[in-house]
Amino acid sequence: MPRLYESRKRILVTGGAGFLGSHLIDRLMAQGHEVICADNLFTGTKRNIEHLHNNPRFEFMRHDVCNPLKLEVDEIWNLACPASPVHYQYNPVLTTKTSVMGAMNLLGLAKRLRCPIFQASTSEVYGDPEVHPQREDYWGHVNPIGTRACYDEGKRCAETLFFDYHRQHGVKIKVARIFNTYGPRMHPRDGRVVSNFITQALSGEDLTIYGDGSQTRSFCYVDDLIGGFLKLMDAPESVTGPVNLGNPHEFTMIELADRVLNLTGAKVKVVHQPLPSDDPKQRRPDITLAREKLGWVPKVELPEGLRHTIDYFRALV
Ligand code: NAD
Ligand code: UDP
Ligand code: UDP
């Protein structure tokens, strides 16, 4: 439902044509706001937002966040950045630029407009963690010169910029550290484990487990995650984050493969391939802070979330 003009916000979402961005935009539009989606369509696609094109409260602009942007908005969400190893390693220099220059330009915009700004940070700031589960006060274990560094260090530097703009210029910041999230509109060829396993199972190919499959991840369903984003933005100004958002239930890649095979009924095998370099061995969020400060806990567990995601990929494949 559109809101009355006075209570309507004009909101900028960068990376809005991507997986998470398009779900966020759906929720903001459903709240009756006006949304400007700025995206260079590197990994995003117009298909994710095409259902909004006839809505007068929605606007798409092709824009690279490495460049300055002059607009008048009430709120900024910065999600622009390739997010899967395949995509962020395709042009690693551009990945770091996107995180760092993107953050700087959007913080400059937020400073001029005196408006709140959200940063989609990541559990990758913890690197290959030596502390388990990960709490926000853990500083991380990142290889600064490895193949994941373009993403990890770019996101770490973006967090630094957010906190320095906050301390130095009083910018209202909201920093979320997002753990592995999955759901409809994931890019089918982004190489992430959930999309890989599902598309493989649906097309009758063997599931590729990297390494022995004992490494763990904790998977959050997209609707839960976006609920956390909105609660963080709505929280009092003093709640700046960083705050972990993710589902604390942890699975090995072998367990995930089993679940996908069960739910799809695919009669394929599991094959092992080499583990990529710097691949974290384990990852699970400690979400105490999100629970206490935001009253947020994820509700959708893996079988249900996988079912929705499989339905989406079935229609796509
Ligand atoms: P995605 O690749 O689907 O979305 C990223 C979007 O950013 C795409 O639409 C892409 O075209 C756009 N983009 C990339 N570079 C850009 C640039 N220079 N200028 C403008 N737009 C640009 O990935 P996603 O999973 O939706 O991730 C969204 C954000 O959340 C990213 O910042 C990512 O780092 C973060 N994140 C995601 C996850 C996850 O599990 N999905 C986990 C941690 C963090
Ligand atoms: N910026 C922008 N839009 C604005 C204001 C600033 O894109 O409305 C960019 C600006 O081009 C600069 C960056 O944000 O590159 C940081 O701006 P800030 O004002 O903090 O720094 P300065 O311009 O003084 O370097
Ligand atoms: N992985 C896998 N098979 C695949 C794709 C990924 O076993 O086809 C593994 C990968 O090595 C990692 C885990 O699954 O240990 C999660 O990978 P993803 O790229 O989804 O996320 P990230 O490593 O960024 O957490």
CSV table of C-alpha atoms and ligand atoms in Angstrom, one decimal:
chain,number,residue,atom,x,y,z
A,1,MET,CA,0.0,0.0,0.0
A,2,PRO,CA,1.4,3.4,-0.9
A,3,ARG,CA,1.8,5.8,2.1
A,4,LEU,CA,0.6,9.3,2.4
A,5,TYR,CA,3.3,11.5,0.8
A,6,GLU,CA,4.4,13.0,4.2
A,7,SER,CA,5.2,9.6,5.8
A,8,ARG,CA,6.8,8.2,2.7
A,9,LYS,CA,10.6,7.9,2.6
A,10,ARG,CA,12.7,8.2,-0.6
A,11,ILE,CA,15.2,5.4,-0.2
A,12,LEU,CA,18.4,4.5,-2.2
A,13,VAL,CA,19.4,0.9,-2.4
A,14,THR,CA,22.7,0.2,-4.1
A,15,GLY,CA,23.1,-3.3,-5.5
A,16,GLY,CA,19.3,-3.5,-5.6
A,17,ALA,CA,19.2,-5.7,-8.7
A,18,GLY,CA,21.0,-8.5,-6.8
A,19,PHE,CA,19.8,-11.3,-4.7
A,20,LEU,CA,19.5,-9.6,-1.3
A,21,GLY,CA,18.9,-6.1,-2.7
A,22,SER,CA,15.9,-7.1,-4.7
A,23,HIS,CA,14.3,-8.8,-1.6
A,24,LEU,CA,15.0,-5.7,0.5
A,25,ILE,CA,13.4,-3.5,-2.2
A,26,ASP,CA,10.3,-5.7,-2.2
A,27,ARG,CA,9.9,-5.2,1.5
A,28,LEU,CA,10.5,-1.4,1.4
A,29,MET,CA,8.1,-1.0,-1.5
A,30,ALA,CA,5.5,-3.1,0.5
A,31,GLN,CA,5.9,-0.6,3.4
A,32,GLY,CA,4.8,2.1,0.9
A,33,HIS,CA,8.1,3.9,0.4
A,34,GLU,CA,9.8,5.2,-2.8
A,35,VAL,CA,12.9,3.3,-3.9
A,36,ILE,CA,15.7,4.2,-6.2
A,37,CYS,CA,17.8,1.1,-7.1
A,38,ALA,CA,21.3,2.0,-8.2
A,39,ASP,CA,23.2,-1.0,-9.8
A,40,ASN,CA,25.8,-1.6,-12.5
A,41,LEU,CA,24.3,-5.0,-13.2
A,42,PHE,CA,27.6,-6.8,-12.8
A,43,THR,CA,26.1,-9.7,-11.0
A,44,GLY,CA,22.5,-8.4,-10.6
A,45,THR,CA,19.8,-8.7,-13.2
A,46,LYS,CA,16.8,-6.7,-14.3
A,47,ARG,CA,14.8,-9.8,-14.0
A,48,ASN,CA,15.0,-9.5,-10.1
A,49,ILE,CA,13.2,-6.2,-10.2
A,50,GLU,CA,11.2,-6.4,-13.4
A,51,HIS,CA,7.9,-6.8,-11.4
A,52,LEU,CA,8.5,-3.3,-10.1
A,53,HIS,CA,8.9,-1.4,-13.4
A,54,ASN,CA,5.4,-0.2,-13.7
A,55,ASN,CA,5.3,1.0,-10.1
A,56,PRO,CA,5.6,4.8,-10.0
A,57,ARG,CA,7.3,4.6,-6.6
A,58,PHE,CA,10.2,2.6,-8.1
A,59,GLU,CA,13.1,3.9,-10.2
A,60,PHE,CA,16.1,2.0,-11.6
A,61,MET,CA,19.4,3.7,-12.4
A,62,ARG,CA,22.5,2.1,-13.9
A,63,HIS,CA,25.3,3.4,-11.7
A,64,ASP,CA,28.7,2.2,-10.6
A,65,VAL,CA,29.2,3.1,-6.9
A,66,CYS,CA,32.9,3.7,-7.6
A,67,ASN,CA,31.6,7.0,-9.0
A,68,PRO,CA,30.1,9.9,-7.0
A,69,LEU,CA,26.4,10.1,-6.9
A,70,LYS,CA,24.3,13.3,-6.3
A,71,LEU,CA,20.7,12.6,-5.3
A,72,GLU,CA,18.3,13.6,-2.5
A,73,VAL,CA,17.1,10.7,-0.4
A,74,ASP,CA,16.1,10.0,3.2
A,75,GLU,CA,17.9,6.7,3.7
A,76,ILE,CA,20.7,4.7,2.1
A,77,TRP,CA,21.3,1.0,1.9
A,78,ASN,CA,24.7,0.0,0.5
A,79,LEU,CA,24.6,-3.6,-0.8
A,80,ALA,CA,26.6,-3.0,-4.0
A,81,CYS,CA,29.4,-5.6,-4.3
A,82,PRO,CA,29.9,-9.0,-5.9
A,83,ALA,CA,29.4,-11.5,-3.1
A,84,SER,CA,30.5,-15.0,-4.2
A,85,PRO,CA,34.1,-16.1,-4.6
A,86,VAL,CA,33.6,-16.8,-8.3
A,87,HIS,CA,32.3,-13.2,-8.9
A,88,TYR,CA,34.5,-11.3,-6.6
A,89,GLN,CA,37.7,-13.0,-7.8
A,90,TYR,CA,36.8,-12.3,-11.5
A,91,ASN,CA,38.2,-8.8,-11.2
A,92,PRO,CA,39.7,-8.6,-7.6
A,93,VAL,CA,40.9,-5.0,-8.0
A,94,LEU,CA,37.5,-3.9,-9.0
A,95,THR,CA,36.0,-5.7,-6.0
A,96,THR,CA,38.2,-3.8,-3.5
A,97,LYS,CA,37.4,-0.6,-5.4
A,98,THR,CA,33.7,-1.3,-5.2
A,99,SER,CA,33.8,-1.8,-1.4
A,100,VAL,CA,36.1,1.0,-0.6
A,101,MET,CA,35.3,3.7,-3.1
A,102,GLY,CA,31.6,2.7,-3.0
A,103,ALA,CA,31.6,3.1,0.8
A,104,MET,CA,33.4,6.5,0.6
A,105,ASN,CA,31.0,7.9,-2.0
A,106,LEU,CA,27.9,6.8,-0.3
A,107,LEU,CA,29.2,8.0,3.1
A,108,GLY,CA,29.9,11.3,1.5
A,109,LEU,CA,26.3,11.3,0.3
A,110,ALA,CA,25.0,10.4,3.7
A,111,LYS,CA,27.1,13.1,5.3
A,112,ARG,CA,25.7,15.8,3.0
A,113,LEU,CA,22.1,14.6,3.4
A,114,ARG,CA,22.5,13.8,7.2
A,115,CYS,CA,20.6,10.6,6.5
A,116,PRO,CA,21.1,7.1,7.9
A,117,ILE,CA,23.2,4.6,5.9
A,118,PHE,CA,23.3,0.8,6.1
A,119,GLN,CA,26.3,-1.3,5.1
A,120,ALA,CA,26.0,-4.9,4.0
A,121,SER,CA,29.2,-6.2,5.7
A,122,THR,CA,30.0,-9.8,6.0
A,123,SER,CA,31.1,-12.7,8.2
A,124,GLU,CA,34.2,-12.7,5.9
A,125,VAL,CA,35.6,-10.0,8.1
A,126,TYR,CA,36.3,-12.8,10.5
A,127,GLY,CA,38.3,-14.7,7.8
A,128,ASP,CA,39.1,-18.3,8.7
A,129,PRO,CA,38.1,-17.8,12.3
A,130,GLU,CA,40.0,-19.1,15.3
A,131,VAL,CA,37.1,-18.3,17.6
A,132,HIS,CA,33.9,-20.2,17.3
A,133,PRO,CA,31.1,-19.2,17.1
A,134,GLN,CA,32.0,-15.7,16.0
A,135,ARG,CA,31.0,-12.7,18.1
A,136,GLU,CA,31.2,-9.1,17.0
A,137,ASP,CA,34.1,-8.3,19.3
A,138,TYR,CA,36.3,-10.9,17.6
A,139,TRP,CA,38.8,-9.1,15.2
A,140,GLY,CA,39.1,-11.9,12.8
A,141,HIS,CA,41.8,-14.0,11.1
A,142,VAL,CA,42.1,-12.8,7.5
A,143,ASN,CA,45.0,-13.4,5.1
A,144,PRO,CA,45.6,-9.9,3.7
A,145,ILE,CA,47.3,-11.2,0.5
A,146,GLY,CA,45.2,-14.2,-0.3
A,147,THR,CA,42.7,-14.7,-3.1
A,148,ARG,CA,39.8,-13.8,-0.8
A,149,ALA,CA,41.4,-10.7,0.5
A,150,CYS,CA,40.0,-8.4,-2.2
A,151,TYR,CA,36.6,-9.1,-0.7
A,152,ASP,CA,37.5,-9.6,3.0
A,153,GLU,CA,39.8,-6.6,3.3
A,154,GLY,CA,37.6,-4.4,1.1
A,155,LYS,CA,34.7,-5.1,3.4
A,156,ARG,CA,36.9,-4.5,6.5
A,157,CYS,CA,38.1,-1.2,5.1
A,158,ALA,CA,34.5,-0.2,4.4
A,159,GLU,CA,33.6,-0.9,8.0
A,160,THR,CA,36.6,1.3,9.0
A,161,LEU,CA,35.2,4.1,6.8
A,162,PHE,CA,31.7,3.7,8.3
A,163,PHE,CA,33.0,4.0,11.8
A,164,ASP,CA,35.3,7.0,11.0
A,165,TYR,CA,32.5,8.9,9.2
A,166,HIS,CA,30.4,8.1,12.3
A,167,ARG,CA,33.0,9.4,14.8
A,168,GLN,CA,34.4,12.2,12.7
A,169,HIS,CA,31.2,13.5,11.0
A,170,GLY,CA,28.4,12.1,13.0
A,171,VAL,CA,27.0,10.1,10.2
A,172,LYS,CA,24.2,7.7,11.4
A,173,ILE,CA,25.5,4.2,10.5
A,174,LYS,CA,24.0,0.7,10.6
A,175,VAL,CA,26.5,-2.1,9.9
A,176,ALA,CA,25.3,-5.7,9.5
A,177,ARG,CA,27.7,-8.6,9.3
A,178,ILE,CA,25.8,-11.0,7.1
A,179,PHE,CA,26.5,-14.8,7.3
A,180,ASN,CA,25.8,-17.1,4.4
A,181,THR,CA,22.3,-16.4,3.1
A,182,TYR,CA,20.3,-18.3,0.5
A,183,GLY,CA,16.9,-18.3,-1.2
A,184,PRO,CA,15.1,-17.5,-4.4
A,185,ARG,CA,16.9,-15.1,-6.8
A,186,MET,CA,20.4,-16.3,-5.9
A,187,HIS,CA,22.5,-16.2,-9.1
A,188,PRO,CA,22.4,-19.7,-10.6
A,189,ARG,CA,26.1,-19.6,-11.6
A,190,ASP,CA,27.6,-17.7,-8.7
A,191,GLY,CA,29.4,-20.9,-7.6
A,192,ARG,CA,28.0,-20.7,-4.0
A,193,VAL,CA,27.3,-24.0,-2.4
A,194,VAL,CA,23.6,-23.8,-2.1
A,195,SER,CA,23.0,-22.7,-5.7
A,196,ASN,CA,25.6,-25.2,-7.0
A,197,PHE,CA,24.1,-28.2,-5.2
A,198,ILE,CA,20.5,-27.4,-6.2
A,199,THR,CA,21.2,-26.6,-9.9
A,200,GLN,CA,23.4,-29.7,-10.1
A,201,ALA,CA,20.7,-31.9,-8.5
A,202,LEU,CA,18.0,-30.5,-10.7
A,203,SER,CA,20.0,-31.0,-13.9
A,204,GLY,CA,21.1,-34.6,-13.0
A,205,GLU,CA,24.8,-33.7,-12.4
A,206,ASP,CA,26.9,-35.0,-9.5
A,207,LEU,CA,27.2,-32.7,-6.5
A,208,THR,CA,30.6,-31.1,-6.2
A,209,ILE,CA,32.0,-31.1,-2.6
A,210,TYR,CA,35.2,-29.1,-2.2
A,211,GLY,CA,37.7,-30.9,0.0
A,212,ASP,CA,36.4,-33.6,2.4
A,213,GLY,CA,33.1,-31.7,3.1
A,214,SER,CA,33.7,-31.5,6.8
A,215,GLN,CA,33.9,-27.7,6.7
A,216,THR,CA,30.8,-26.0,8.1
A,217,ARG,CA,28.6,-23.0,7.3
A,218,SER,CA,25.4,-21.7,8.9
A,219,PHE,CA,22.7,-20.8,6.3
A,220,CYS,CA,20.1,-18.1,6.8
A,221,TYR,CA,17.0,-17.9,4.7
A,222,VAL,CA,16.7,-14.6,2.9
A,223,ASP,CA,13.3,-13.5,4.4
A,224,ASP,CA,14.7,-13.8,7.9
A,225,LEU,CA,17.8,-11.8,7.0
A,226,ILE,CA,15.9,-8.9,5.5
A,227,GLY,CA,13.7,-8.9,8.6
A,228,GLY,CA,17.0,-8.3,10.5
A,229,PHE,CA,18.1,-5.5,8.2
A,230,LEU,CA,14.8,-3.7,8.8
A,231,LYS,CA,15.0,-4.1,12.5
A,232,LEU,CA,18.6,-2.7,12.5
A,233,MET,CA,17.5,0.4,10.5
A,234,ASP,CA,14.5,0.9,12.8
A,235,ALA,CA,16.6,0.5,16.0
A,236,PRO,CA,17.7,3.6,18.0
A,237,GLU,CA,20.5,5.7,16.5
A,238,SER,CA,22.9,4.4,19.2
A,239,VAL,CA,22.6,0.9,17.7
A,240,THR,CA,25.2,1.2,15.0
A,241,GLY,CA,26.4,-2.4,14.8
A,242,PRO,CA,28.4,-4.2,13.7
A,243,VAL,CA,25.8,-6.8,14.4
A,244,ASN,CA,25.9,-10.4,13.2
A,245,LEU,CA,22.9,-11.5,11.2
A,246,GLY,CA,22.7,-15.1,10.3
A,247,ASN,CA,21.2,-18.5,11.3
A,248,PRO,CA,23.3,-20.1,14.1
A,249,HIS,CA,22.4,-23.7,13.0
A,250,GLU,CA,25.6,-25.1,11.5
A,251,PHE,CA,26.0,-27.8,8.9
A,252,THR,CA,28.9,-29.6,7.2
A,253,MET,CA,28.9,-29.5,3.4
A,254,ILE,CA,28.3,-33.3,3.5
A,255,GLU,CA,25.1,-32.7,5.5
A,256,LEU,CA,24.0,-30.0,3.1
A,257,ALA,CA,24.5,-32.3,0.1
A,258,ASP,CA,22.4,-35.0,1.8
A,259,ARG,CA,19.6,-32.6,2.4
A,260,VAL,CA,19.6,-31.3,-1.2
A,261,LEU,CA,19.6,-34.9,-2.5
A,262,ASN,CA,16.7,-35.9,-0.2
A,263,LEU,CA,14.6,-32.9,-1.0
A,264,THR,CA,15.1,-33.0,-4.8
A,265,GLY,CA,15.0,-36.8,-5.0
A,266,ALA,CA,17.9,-36.6,-7.4
A,267,LYS,CA,19.7,-39.9,-8.2
A,268,VAL,CA,23.2,-38.4,-8.5
A,269,LYS,CA,26.5,-39.0,-6.7
A,270,VAL,CA,28.6,-36.7,-4.6
A,271,VAL,CA,32.1,-36.1,-6.1
A,272,HIS,CA,35.0,-34.4,-4.3
A,273,GLN,CA,37.0,-31.5,-5.8
A,274,PRO,CA,40.0,-29.6,-4.4
A,275,LEU,CA,39.3,-27.1,-1.6
A,276,PRO,CA,39.8,-23.5,-2.8
A,277,SER,CA,42.6,-21.5,-1.0
A,278,ASP,CA,41.8,-19.8,2.3
A,279,ASP,CA,38.4,-21.5,2.5
A,280,PRO,CA,37.2,-21.1,6.1
A,281,LYS,CA,36.9,-24.4,8.0
A,282,GLN,CA,34.0,-23.3,10.1
A,283,ARG,CA,31.5,-20.5,10.4
A,284,ARG,CA,28.6,-19.8,12.8
A,285,PRO,CA,27.3,-16.5,14.1
A,286,ASP,CA,26.8,-15.8,17.7
A,287,ILE,CA,23.6,-13.8,17.4
A,288,THR,CA,23.2,-12.7,21.1
A,289,LEU,CA,23.6,-9.1,20.2
A,290,ALA,CA,20.9,-9.2,17.4
A,291,ARG,CA,18.6,-10.9,19.8
A,292,GLU,CA,19.2,-8.4,22.6
A,293,LYS,CA,19.4,-5.2,20.7
A,294,LEU,CA,17.0,-5.9,17.8
A,295,GLY,CA,14.8,-8.7,19.2
A,296,TRP,CA,15.7,-10.6,16.1
A,297,VAL,CA,16.0,-14.4,15.6
A,298,PRO,CA,15.7,-16.3,12.4
A,299,LYS,CA,12.7,-18.5,12.0
A,300,VAL,CA,13.0,-20.4,8.8
A,301,GLU,CA,15.1,-23.6,9.1
A,302,LEU,CA,17.1,-25.3,6.4
A,303,PRO,CA,14.5,-27.8,5.1
A,304,GLU,CA,11.8,-25.2,4.6
A,305,GLY,CA,14.2,-22.6,3.1
A,306,LEU,CA,15.7,-25.2,0.8
A,307,ARG,CA,12.3,-26.2,-0.4
A,308,HIS,CA,11.5,-22.6,-1.5
A,309,THR,CA,14.9,-22.3,-3.1
A,310,ILE,CA,14.5,-25.6,-5.0
A,311,ASP,CA,11.1,-24.5,-6.3
A,312,TYR,CA,12.6,-21.3,-7.6
A,313,PHE,CA,15.5,-23.0,-9.3
A,314,ARG,CA,13.1,-25.7,-10.7
A,315,ALA,CA,11.2,-22.9,-12.5
A,316,LEU,CA,14.5,-21.4,-13.7
A,317,VAL,CA,16.2,-24.6,-14.9
B,1,NAD,P1,24.6,-10.1,-5.6
B,1,NAD,O1,25.8,-10.3,-6.4
B,1,NAD,O2,23.3,-10.8,-6.0
B,1,NAD,O3,24.3,-8.6,-5.4
B,1,NAD,C1,25.2,-7.5,-5.5
B,1,NAD,C2,24.7,-6.4,-6.4
B,1,NAD,O4,25.6,-5.4,-6.5
B,1,NAD,C3,24.5,-6.9,-7.9
B,1,NAD,O5,23.2,-6.5,-8.3
B,1,NAD,C4,25.6,-6.2,-8.6
B,1,NAD,O6,25.3,-6.0,-10.0
B,1,NAD,C5,25.8,-5.0,-7.8
B,1,NAD,N1,27.1,-4.4,-8.0
B,1,NAD,C6,28.3,-5.0,-7.9
B,1,NAD,N2,29.3,-4.1,-8.1
B,1,NAD,C7,28.7,-2.9,-8.2
B,1,NAD,C8,29.2,-1.5,-8.5
B,1,NAD,N3,30.5,-1.3,-8.6
B,1,NAD,N4,28.3,-0.5,-8.6
B,1,NAD,C9,26.9,-0.8,-8.5
B,1,NAD,N5,26.4,-2.0,-8.3
B,1,NAD,C10,27.3,-3.0,-8.2
B,1,NAD,O7,25.0,-10.5,-4.1
B,1,NAD,P2,24.1,-10.6,-2.8
B,1,NAD,O8,24.2,-11.9,-2.2
B,1,NAD,O9,22.8,-10.0,-3.0
B,1,NAD,O10,24.9,-9.6,-1.8
B,1,NAD,C11,24.5,-8.3,-1.5
B,1,NAD,C12,25.4,-7.7,-0.5
B,1,NAD,O11,25.4,-8.4,0.7
B,1,NAD,C13,26.9,-7.6,-0.9
B,1,NAD,O12,27.5,-6.4,-0.5
B,1,NAD,C14,27.5,-8.8,-0.2
B,1,NAD,O13,28.9,-8.5,0.0
B,1,NAD,C15,26.7,-8.8,1.1
B,1,NAD,N6,26.7,-10.2,1.6
B,1,NAD,C16,26.0,-11.2,1.1
B,1,NAD,C17,26.0,-12.5,1.7
B,1,NAD,C18,25.2,-13.6,1.1
B,1,NAD,O14,25.3,-14.7,1.7
B,1,NAD,N7,24.4,-13.5,0.1
B,1,NAD,C19,26.8,-12.7,2.8
B,1,NAD,C20,27.6,-11.6,3.3
B,1,NAD,C21,27.5,-10.4,2.7
B,2,UDP,N1,30.0,12.3,-2.6
B,2,UDP,C1,29.0,11.9,-3.4
B,2,UDP,N2,27.7,12.5,-3.3
B,2,UDP,C2,27.5,13.5,-2.5
B,2,UDP,C3,28.5,13.9,-1.6
B,2,UDP,C4,29.8,13.3,-1.7
B,2,UDP,O1,29.1,11.0,-4.2
B,2,UDP,O2,26.4,14.0,-2.4
B,2,UDP,C5,31.3,11.7,-2.7
B,2,UDP,C6,32.4,12.7,-3.0
B,2,UDP,O3,32.5,12.8,-4.4
B,2,UDP,C7,33.6,12.2,-2.4
B,2,UDP,C8,33.1,11.2,-1.3
B,2,UDP,O4,31.7,11.2,-1.5
B,2,UDP,O5,34.4,11.5,-3.3
B,2,UDP,C9,33.4,11.6,0.1
B,2,UDP,O6,32.8,12.8,0.3
B,2,UDP,P1,33.2,13.8,1.5
B,2,UDP,O7,32.4,15.0,1.5
B,2,UDP,O8,33.3,13.0,2.8
B,2,UDP,O9,34.7,14.0,1.2
B,2,UDP,P2,35.5,15.1,0.3
B,2,UDP,O10,34.5,15.4,-0.9
B,2,UDP,O11,35.7,16.2,1.2
B,2,UDP,O12,36.7,14.3,-0.2
B,3,UDP,N1,31.5,-25.5,-1.7
B,3,UDP,C1,31.4,-26.9,-2.1
B,3,UDP,N2,30.9,-27.1,-3.3
B,3,UDP,C2,30.5,-26.2,-4.2
B,3,UDP,C3,30.6,-24.8,-3.8
B,3,UDP,C4,31.2,-24.5,-2.6
B,3,UDP,O1,31.7,-27.8,-1.3
B,3,UDP,O2,30.1,-26.5,-5.3
B,3,UDP,C5,32.0,-25.2,-0.4
B,3,UDP,C6,33.1,-24.1,-0.3
B,3,UDP,O3,34.4,-24.7,-0.5
B,3,UDP,C7,32.9,-23.6,1.1
B,3,UDP,C8,31.4,-23.8,1.4
B,3,UDP,O4,31.0,-24.7,0.4
B,3,UDP,O5,33.6,-24.4,2.0
B,3,UDP,C9,30.6,-22.5,1.2
B,3,UDP,O6,30.9,-21.9,0.0
B,3,UDP,P1,30.2,-20.6,-0.6
B,3,UDP,O7,31.0,-20.2,-1.8
B,3,UDP,O8,28.8,-20.9,-0.7
B,3,UDP,O9,30.4,-19.5,0.6
B,3,UDP,P2,31.6,-19.0,1.4
B,3,UDP,O10,32.8,-19.9,1.2
B,3,UDP,O11,31.9,-17.6,0.9
B,3,UDP,O12,31.1,-19.0,2.8
